[in-house]
C-alpha positions as MATLAB code, in Angstrom:
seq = 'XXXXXXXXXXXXXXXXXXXXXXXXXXXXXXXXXXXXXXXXXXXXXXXXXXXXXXXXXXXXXXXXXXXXXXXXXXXXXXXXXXXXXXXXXXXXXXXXXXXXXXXXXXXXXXXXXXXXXXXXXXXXXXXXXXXXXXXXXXXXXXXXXXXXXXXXXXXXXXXXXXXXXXXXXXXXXXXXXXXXXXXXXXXXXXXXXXXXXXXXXXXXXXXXXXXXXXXXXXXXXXXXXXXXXXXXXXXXXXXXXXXXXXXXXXXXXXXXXXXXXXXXXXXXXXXXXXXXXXXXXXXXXXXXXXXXXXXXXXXXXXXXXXXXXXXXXXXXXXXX';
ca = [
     -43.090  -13.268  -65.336;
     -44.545  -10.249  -66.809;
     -43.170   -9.310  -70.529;
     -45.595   -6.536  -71.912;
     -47.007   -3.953  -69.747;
     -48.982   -1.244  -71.188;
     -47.084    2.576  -70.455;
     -47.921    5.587  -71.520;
     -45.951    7.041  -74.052;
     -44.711   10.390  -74.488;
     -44.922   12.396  -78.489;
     -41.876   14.571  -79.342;
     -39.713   14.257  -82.417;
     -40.904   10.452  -81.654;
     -42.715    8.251  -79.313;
     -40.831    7.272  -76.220;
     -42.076    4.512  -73.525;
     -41.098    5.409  -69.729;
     -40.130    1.963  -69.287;
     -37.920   -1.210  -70.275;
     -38.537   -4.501  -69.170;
     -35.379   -7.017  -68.715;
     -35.955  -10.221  -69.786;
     -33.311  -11.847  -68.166;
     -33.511  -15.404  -68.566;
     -36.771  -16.848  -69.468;
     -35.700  -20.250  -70.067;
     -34.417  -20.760  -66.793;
     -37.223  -18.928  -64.649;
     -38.035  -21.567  -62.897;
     -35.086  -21.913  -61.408;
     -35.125  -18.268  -60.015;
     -34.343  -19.186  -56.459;
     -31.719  -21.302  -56.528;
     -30.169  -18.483  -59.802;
     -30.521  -15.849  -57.014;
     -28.385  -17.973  -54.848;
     -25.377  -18.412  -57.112;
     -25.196  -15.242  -58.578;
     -25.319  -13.838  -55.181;
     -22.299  -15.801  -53.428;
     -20.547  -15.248  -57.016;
     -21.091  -11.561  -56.371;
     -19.876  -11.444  -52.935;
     -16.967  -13.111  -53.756;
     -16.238  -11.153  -56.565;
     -16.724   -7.933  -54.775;
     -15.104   -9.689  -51.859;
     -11.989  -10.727  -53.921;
     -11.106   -7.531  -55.969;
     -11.693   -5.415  -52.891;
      -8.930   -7.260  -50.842;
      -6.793   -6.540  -53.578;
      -7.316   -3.157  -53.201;
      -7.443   -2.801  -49.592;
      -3.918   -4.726  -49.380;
      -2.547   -2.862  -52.074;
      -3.221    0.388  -50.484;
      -2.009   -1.340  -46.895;
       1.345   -2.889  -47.624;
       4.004   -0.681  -48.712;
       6.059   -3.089  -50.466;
       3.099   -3.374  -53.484;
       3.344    0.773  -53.709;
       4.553   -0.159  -57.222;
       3.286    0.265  -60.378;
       1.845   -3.309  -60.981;
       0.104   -3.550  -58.337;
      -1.390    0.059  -58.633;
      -2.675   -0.712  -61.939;
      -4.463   -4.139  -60.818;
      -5.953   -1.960  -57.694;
      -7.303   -0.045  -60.136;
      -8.727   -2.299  -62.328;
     -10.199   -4.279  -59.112;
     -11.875   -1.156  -58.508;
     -13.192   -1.117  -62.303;
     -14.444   -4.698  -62.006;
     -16.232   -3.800  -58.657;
     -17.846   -1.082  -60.032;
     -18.819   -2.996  -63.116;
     -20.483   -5.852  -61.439;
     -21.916   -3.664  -58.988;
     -24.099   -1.938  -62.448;
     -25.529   -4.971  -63.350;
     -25.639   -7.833  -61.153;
     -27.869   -6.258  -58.128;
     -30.751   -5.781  -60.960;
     -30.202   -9.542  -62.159;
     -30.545  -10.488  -58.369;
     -34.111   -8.894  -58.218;
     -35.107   -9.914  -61.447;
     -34.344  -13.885  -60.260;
     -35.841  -13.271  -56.734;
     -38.724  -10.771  -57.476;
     -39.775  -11.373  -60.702;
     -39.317   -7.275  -60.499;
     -38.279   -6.872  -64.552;
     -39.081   -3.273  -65.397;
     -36.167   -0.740  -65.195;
     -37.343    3.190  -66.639;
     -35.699    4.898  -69.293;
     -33.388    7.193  -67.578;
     -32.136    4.285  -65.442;
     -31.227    2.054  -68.287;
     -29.507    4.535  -70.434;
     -27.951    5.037  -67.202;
     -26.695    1.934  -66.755;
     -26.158    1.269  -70.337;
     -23.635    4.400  -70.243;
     -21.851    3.155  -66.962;
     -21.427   -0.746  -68.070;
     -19.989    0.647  -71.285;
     -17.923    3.158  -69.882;
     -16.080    0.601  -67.371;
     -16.011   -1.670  -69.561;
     -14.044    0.030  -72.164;
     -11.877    1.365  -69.381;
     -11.103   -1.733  -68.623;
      -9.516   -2.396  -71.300;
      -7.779    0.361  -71.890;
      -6.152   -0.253  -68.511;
      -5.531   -3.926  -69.840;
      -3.239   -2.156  -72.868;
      -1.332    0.024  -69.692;
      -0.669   -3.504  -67.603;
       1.006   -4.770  -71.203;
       2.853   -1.476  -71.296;
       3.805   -1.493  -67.782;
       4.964   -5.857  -67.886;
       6.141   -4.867  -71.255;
       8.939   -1.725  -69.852;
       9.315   -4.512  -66.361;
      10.617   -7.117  -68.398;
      12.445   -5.513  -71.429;
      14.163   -1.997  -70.248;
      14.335   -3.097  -66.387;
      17.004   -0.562  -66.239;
      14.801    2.207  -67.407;
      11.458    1.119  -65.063;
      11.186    3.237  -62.202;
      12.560    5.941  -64.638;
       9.854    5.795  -67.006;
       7.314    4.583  -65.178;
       7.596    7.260  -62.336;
       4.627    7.851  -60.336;
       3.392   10.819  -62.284;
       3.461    8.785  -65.351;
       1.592    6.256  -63.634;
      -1.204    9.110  -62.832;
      -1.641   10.326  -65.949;
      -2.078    6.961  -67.863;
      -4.931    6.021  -65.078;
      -6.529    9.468  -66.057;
      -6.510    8.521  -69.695;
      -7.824    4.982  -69.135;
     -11.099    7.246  -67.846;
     -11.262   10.064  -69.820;
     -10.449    8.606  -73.034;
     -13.805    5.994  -72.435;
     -15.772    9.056  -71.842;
     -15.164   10.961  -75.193;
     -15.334    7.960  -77.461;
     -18.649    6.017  -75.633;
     -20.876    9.775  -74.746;
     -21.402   10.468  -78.617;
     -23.665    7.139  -79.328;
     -24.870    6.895  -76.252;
     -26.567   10.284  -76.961;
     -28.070    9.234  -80.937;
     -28.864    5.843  -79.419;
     -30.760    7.439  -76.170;
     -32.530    9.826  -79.119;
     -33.675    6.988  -80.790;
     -37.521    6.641  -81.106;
     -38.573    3.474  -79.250;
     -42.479    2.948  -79.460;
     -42.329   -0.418  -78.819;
     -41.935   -3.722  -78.164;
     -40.336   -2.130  -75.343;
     -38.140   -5.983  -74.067;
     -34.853   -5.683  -73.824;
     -33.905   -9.809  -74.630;
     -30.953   -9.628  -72.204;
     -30.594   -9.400  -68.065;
     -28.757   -5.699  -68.252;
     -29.481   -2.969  -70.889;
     -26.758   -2.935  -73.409;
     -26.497   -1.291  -76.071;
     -26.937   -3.742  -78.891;
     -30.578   -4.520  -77.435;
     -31.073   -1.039  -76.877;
     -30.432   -0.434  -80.686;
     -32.421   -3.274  -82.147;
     -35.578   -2.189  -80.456;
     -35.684    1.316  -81.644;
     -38.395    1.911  -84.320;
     -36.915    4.641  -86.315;
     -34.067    4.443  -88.405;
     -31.187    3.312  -86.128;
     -28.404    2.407  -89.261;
     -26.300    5.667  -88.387;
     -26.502    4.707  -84.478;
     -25.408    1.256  -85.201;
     -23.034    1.306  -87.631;
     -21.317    4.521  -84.891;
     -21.795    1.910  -81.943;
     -20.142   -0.575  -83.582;
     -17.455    1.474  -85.278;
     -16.492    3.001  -81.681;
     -17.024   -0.601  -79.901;
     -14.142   -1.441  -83.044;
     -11.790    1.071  -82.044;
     -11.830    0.756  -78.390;
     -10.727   -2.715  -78.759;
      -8.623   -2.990  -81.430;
      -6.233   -0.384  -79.868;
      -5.765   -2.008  -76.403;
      -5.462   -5.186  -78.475;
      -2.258   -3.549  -80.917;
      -1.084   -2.464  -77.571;
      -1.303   -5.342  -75.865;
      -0.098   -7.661  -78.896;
       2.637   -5.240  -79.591;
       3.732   -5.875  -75.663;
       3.476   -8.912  -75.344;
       5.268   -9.596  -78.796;
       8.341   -7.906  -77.386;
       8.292   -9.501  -74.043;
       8.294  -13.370  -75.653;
      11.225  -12.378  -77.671;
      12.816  -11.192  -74.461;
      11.876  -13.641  -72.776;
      13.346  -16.298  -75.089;
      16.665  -14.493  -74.997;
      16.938  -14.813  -71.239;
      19.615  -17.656  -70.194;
      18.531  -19.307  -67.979;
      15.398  -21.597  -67.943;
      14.796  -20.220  -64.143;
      14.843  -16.825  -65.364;
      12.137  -17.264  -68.290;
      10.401  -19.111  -65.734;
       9.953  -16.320  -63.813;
       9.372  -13.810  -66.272;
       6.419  -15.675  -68.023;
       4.869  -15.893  -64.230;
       4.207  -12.660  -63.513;
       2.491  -12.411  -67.336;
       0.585  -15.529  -67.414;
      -2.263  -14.415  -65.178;
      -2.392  -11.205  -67.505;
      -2.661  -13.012  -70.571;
      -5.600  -15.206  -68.734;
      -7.994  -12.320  -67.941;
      -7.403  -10.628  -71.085;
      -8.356  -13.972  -72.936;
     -11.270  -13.928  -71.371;
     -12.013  -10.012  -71.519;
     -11.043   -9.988  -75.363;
     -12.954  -13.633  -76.228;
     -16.111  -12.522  -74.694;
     -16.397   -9.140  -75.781;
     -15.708   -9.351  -79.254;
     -18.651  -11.815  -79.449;
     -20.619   -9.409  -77.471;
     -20.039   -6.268  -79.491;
     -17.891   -6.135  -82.862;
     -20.996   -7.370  -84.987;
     -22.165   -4.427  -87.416;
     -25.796   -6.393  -86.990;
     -27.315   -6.038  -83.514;
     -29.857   -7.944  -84.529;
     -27.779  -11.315  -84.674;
     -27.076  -13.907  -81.920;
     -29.020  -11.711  -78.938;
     -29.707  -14.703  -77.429;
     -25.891  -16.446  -77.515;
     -24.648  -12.406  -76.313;
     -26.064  -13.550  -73.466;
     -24.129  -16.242  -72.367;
     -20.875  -13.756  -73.427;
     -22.416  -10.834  -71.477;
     -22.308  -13.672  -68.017;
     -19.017  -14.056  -68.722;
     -17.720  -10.363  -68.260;
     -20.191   -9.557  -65.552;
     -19.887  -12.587  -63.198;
     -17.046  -14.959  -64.497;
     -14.323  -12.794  -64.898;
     -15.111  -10.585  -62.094;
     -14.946  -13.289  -60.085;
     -11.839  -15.482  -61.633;
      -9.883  -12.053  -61.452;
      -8.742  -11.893  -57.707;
      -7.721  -15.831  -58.024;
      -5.879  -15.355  -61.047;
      -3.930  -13.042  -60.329;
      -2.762  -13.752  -56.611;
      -2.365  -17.397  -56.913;
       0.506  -18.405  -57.355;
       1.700  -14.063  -56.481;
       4.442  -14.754  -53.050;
       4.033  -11.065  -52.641;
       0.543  -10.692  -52.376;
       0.261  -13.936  -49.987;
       2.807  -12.617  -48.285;
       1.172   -9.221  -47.875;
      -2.079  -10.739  -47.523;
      -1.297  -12.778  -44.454;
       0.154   -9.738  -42.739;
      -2.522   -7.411  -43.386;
      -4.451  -10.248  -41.457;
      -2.138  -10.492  -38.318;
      -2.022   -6.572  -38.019;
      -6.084   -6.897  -37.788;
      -6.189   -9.722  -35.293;
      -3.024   -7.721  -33.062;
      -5.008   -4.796  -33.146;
      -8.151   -6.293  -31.759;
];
């Protein structure tokens, strides 16, 4: 596949090229068919998956609660997500078709980062909201009233949005003359920063400072949480009761494992520079892994959503 193309470049404050090439995964190219083939049933499913958690969430009247509204959202998030990058990867394994142009992968670059750091926000408000469930049941639909519900969905988006525009603007006002391949399948920022030739120290060291603070606070949150709910949980009396209560947090704790583990690899490294190659493998992980392992996770071993699940699909066969 094709790895240098000469562009023409334009001279401002520096030189810019019109166009990034992805190099995806060079090692395996090859095997570009049968890559194309698993990424693409692991995208429909994924897609597949999160959407019927939507679609029965909005359906069934008995998950109009705030759990459930929370993981329709975040189904959403990880549709949208996968949706930025993997329909690029898909042409880059069946094509060969590399090149992506400079609006379109600051573009993307913006929109991967955005959901992804919405996503975890919205992790820290699913700790919050298993965290009021379990230890002030009294006080749940109290304080976590529909409005409240609202406006902590609103933050999980605008809150992205102020902390990610900032480098995303000195990092897209980098000069980048060249090499102009991006050593990953999606443009990310880390790349994105190592291939600028001017002086990208300020850029990095904000990327990586902002990258910090995005996760460290959903992870105080979410520690913080989940601190409180073992201890409640361990208080319970009955083994049947802390049964139950771990339940509906184990698949919680599962994605966010895998969110956390992955992304920390991916992005709280002051040096861009290091381990492109390994971010990789990370980077699969939250675009097509947990995407996918999502849905299953959390409906599993959920009654309610079986339940709801296998209604939603009589209704549809009555009304044909």
């Amino acid at each position: 596949m094709l790895l240098w193309k000469e562009m023409p470049m334009e001279m401002g404050n520096g030189t810019t090229v019109q166009e990034f090439i992805l190099e995806g995964f060079p090692a395996s190219q090859h095997l570009g068919k049968v890559l194309f083939l698993v990424h693409l049933l692991a995208y429909l499913a994924s897609i597949a998956g999160n959407a019927v958690i939507v679609t029965i969430t909005c359906a069934d009247s008995r998950l109009h609660t705030p759990m459930y509204f929370f993981l329709s959202i975040f189904s959403f998030f990880e549709c949208c997500f996968t949706s930025t990058v993997i329909p690029k990867l898909l042409i880059i394994f069946l094509l060969g078709r590399q090149t992506i142009s400079f609006p379109a992968c600051f573009i993307q670059a913006f929109v991967t980062v955005f959901l992804g750091a919405g996503g975890f926000f919205l992790i820290a408000v699913m700790s919050l909201d298993r965290y009021v469930a379990i230890c002030k049941p009294l006080h749940y639909p109290t304080i976590m009233s529909l409005k409240t519900c609202f406006l902590l969905v609103t933050a999980c988006f605008t809150l992205p949005f102020t902390l990610i525009t900032g480098p995303l603007v000195k990092i897209s006002q980098l000069s980048f003359c060249g090499p102009h391949v991006i050593p990953h399948f999606f443009c990310d920022v880390g790349p994105l920063i190592h291939l600028s030739c001017s002086d990208s120290r300020s850029a990095e060291m904000l990327a990586f400072v902002v990258a910090l603070v995005i996760l460290l606070t959903s992870l105080i949150i979410t520690i913080i949480a989940y601190s409180n709910i073992v201890v409640t949980i361990v208080r319970l009396p009955s083994a049947k009761e802390k049964k139950k209560a771990f339940s509906t947090c184990s698949s919680h704790l599962i994605v966010l494992s895998l969110m956390y583990g992955s992304s920390v690899f991916i992005y709280v490294k002051p040096k861009q520079t290091n381990r492109l190659d390994s971010s990789r493998g990370a980077a699969l992980v939250t675009t097509v892994v947990t995407p996918l392992l999502n849905p299953v996770i959390y409906t599993l071993r959920n009654k309610q959503v079986h339940q709801a699940l296998r209604e939603t699909m009589c209704r549809m066969k009555i009304s044909r």
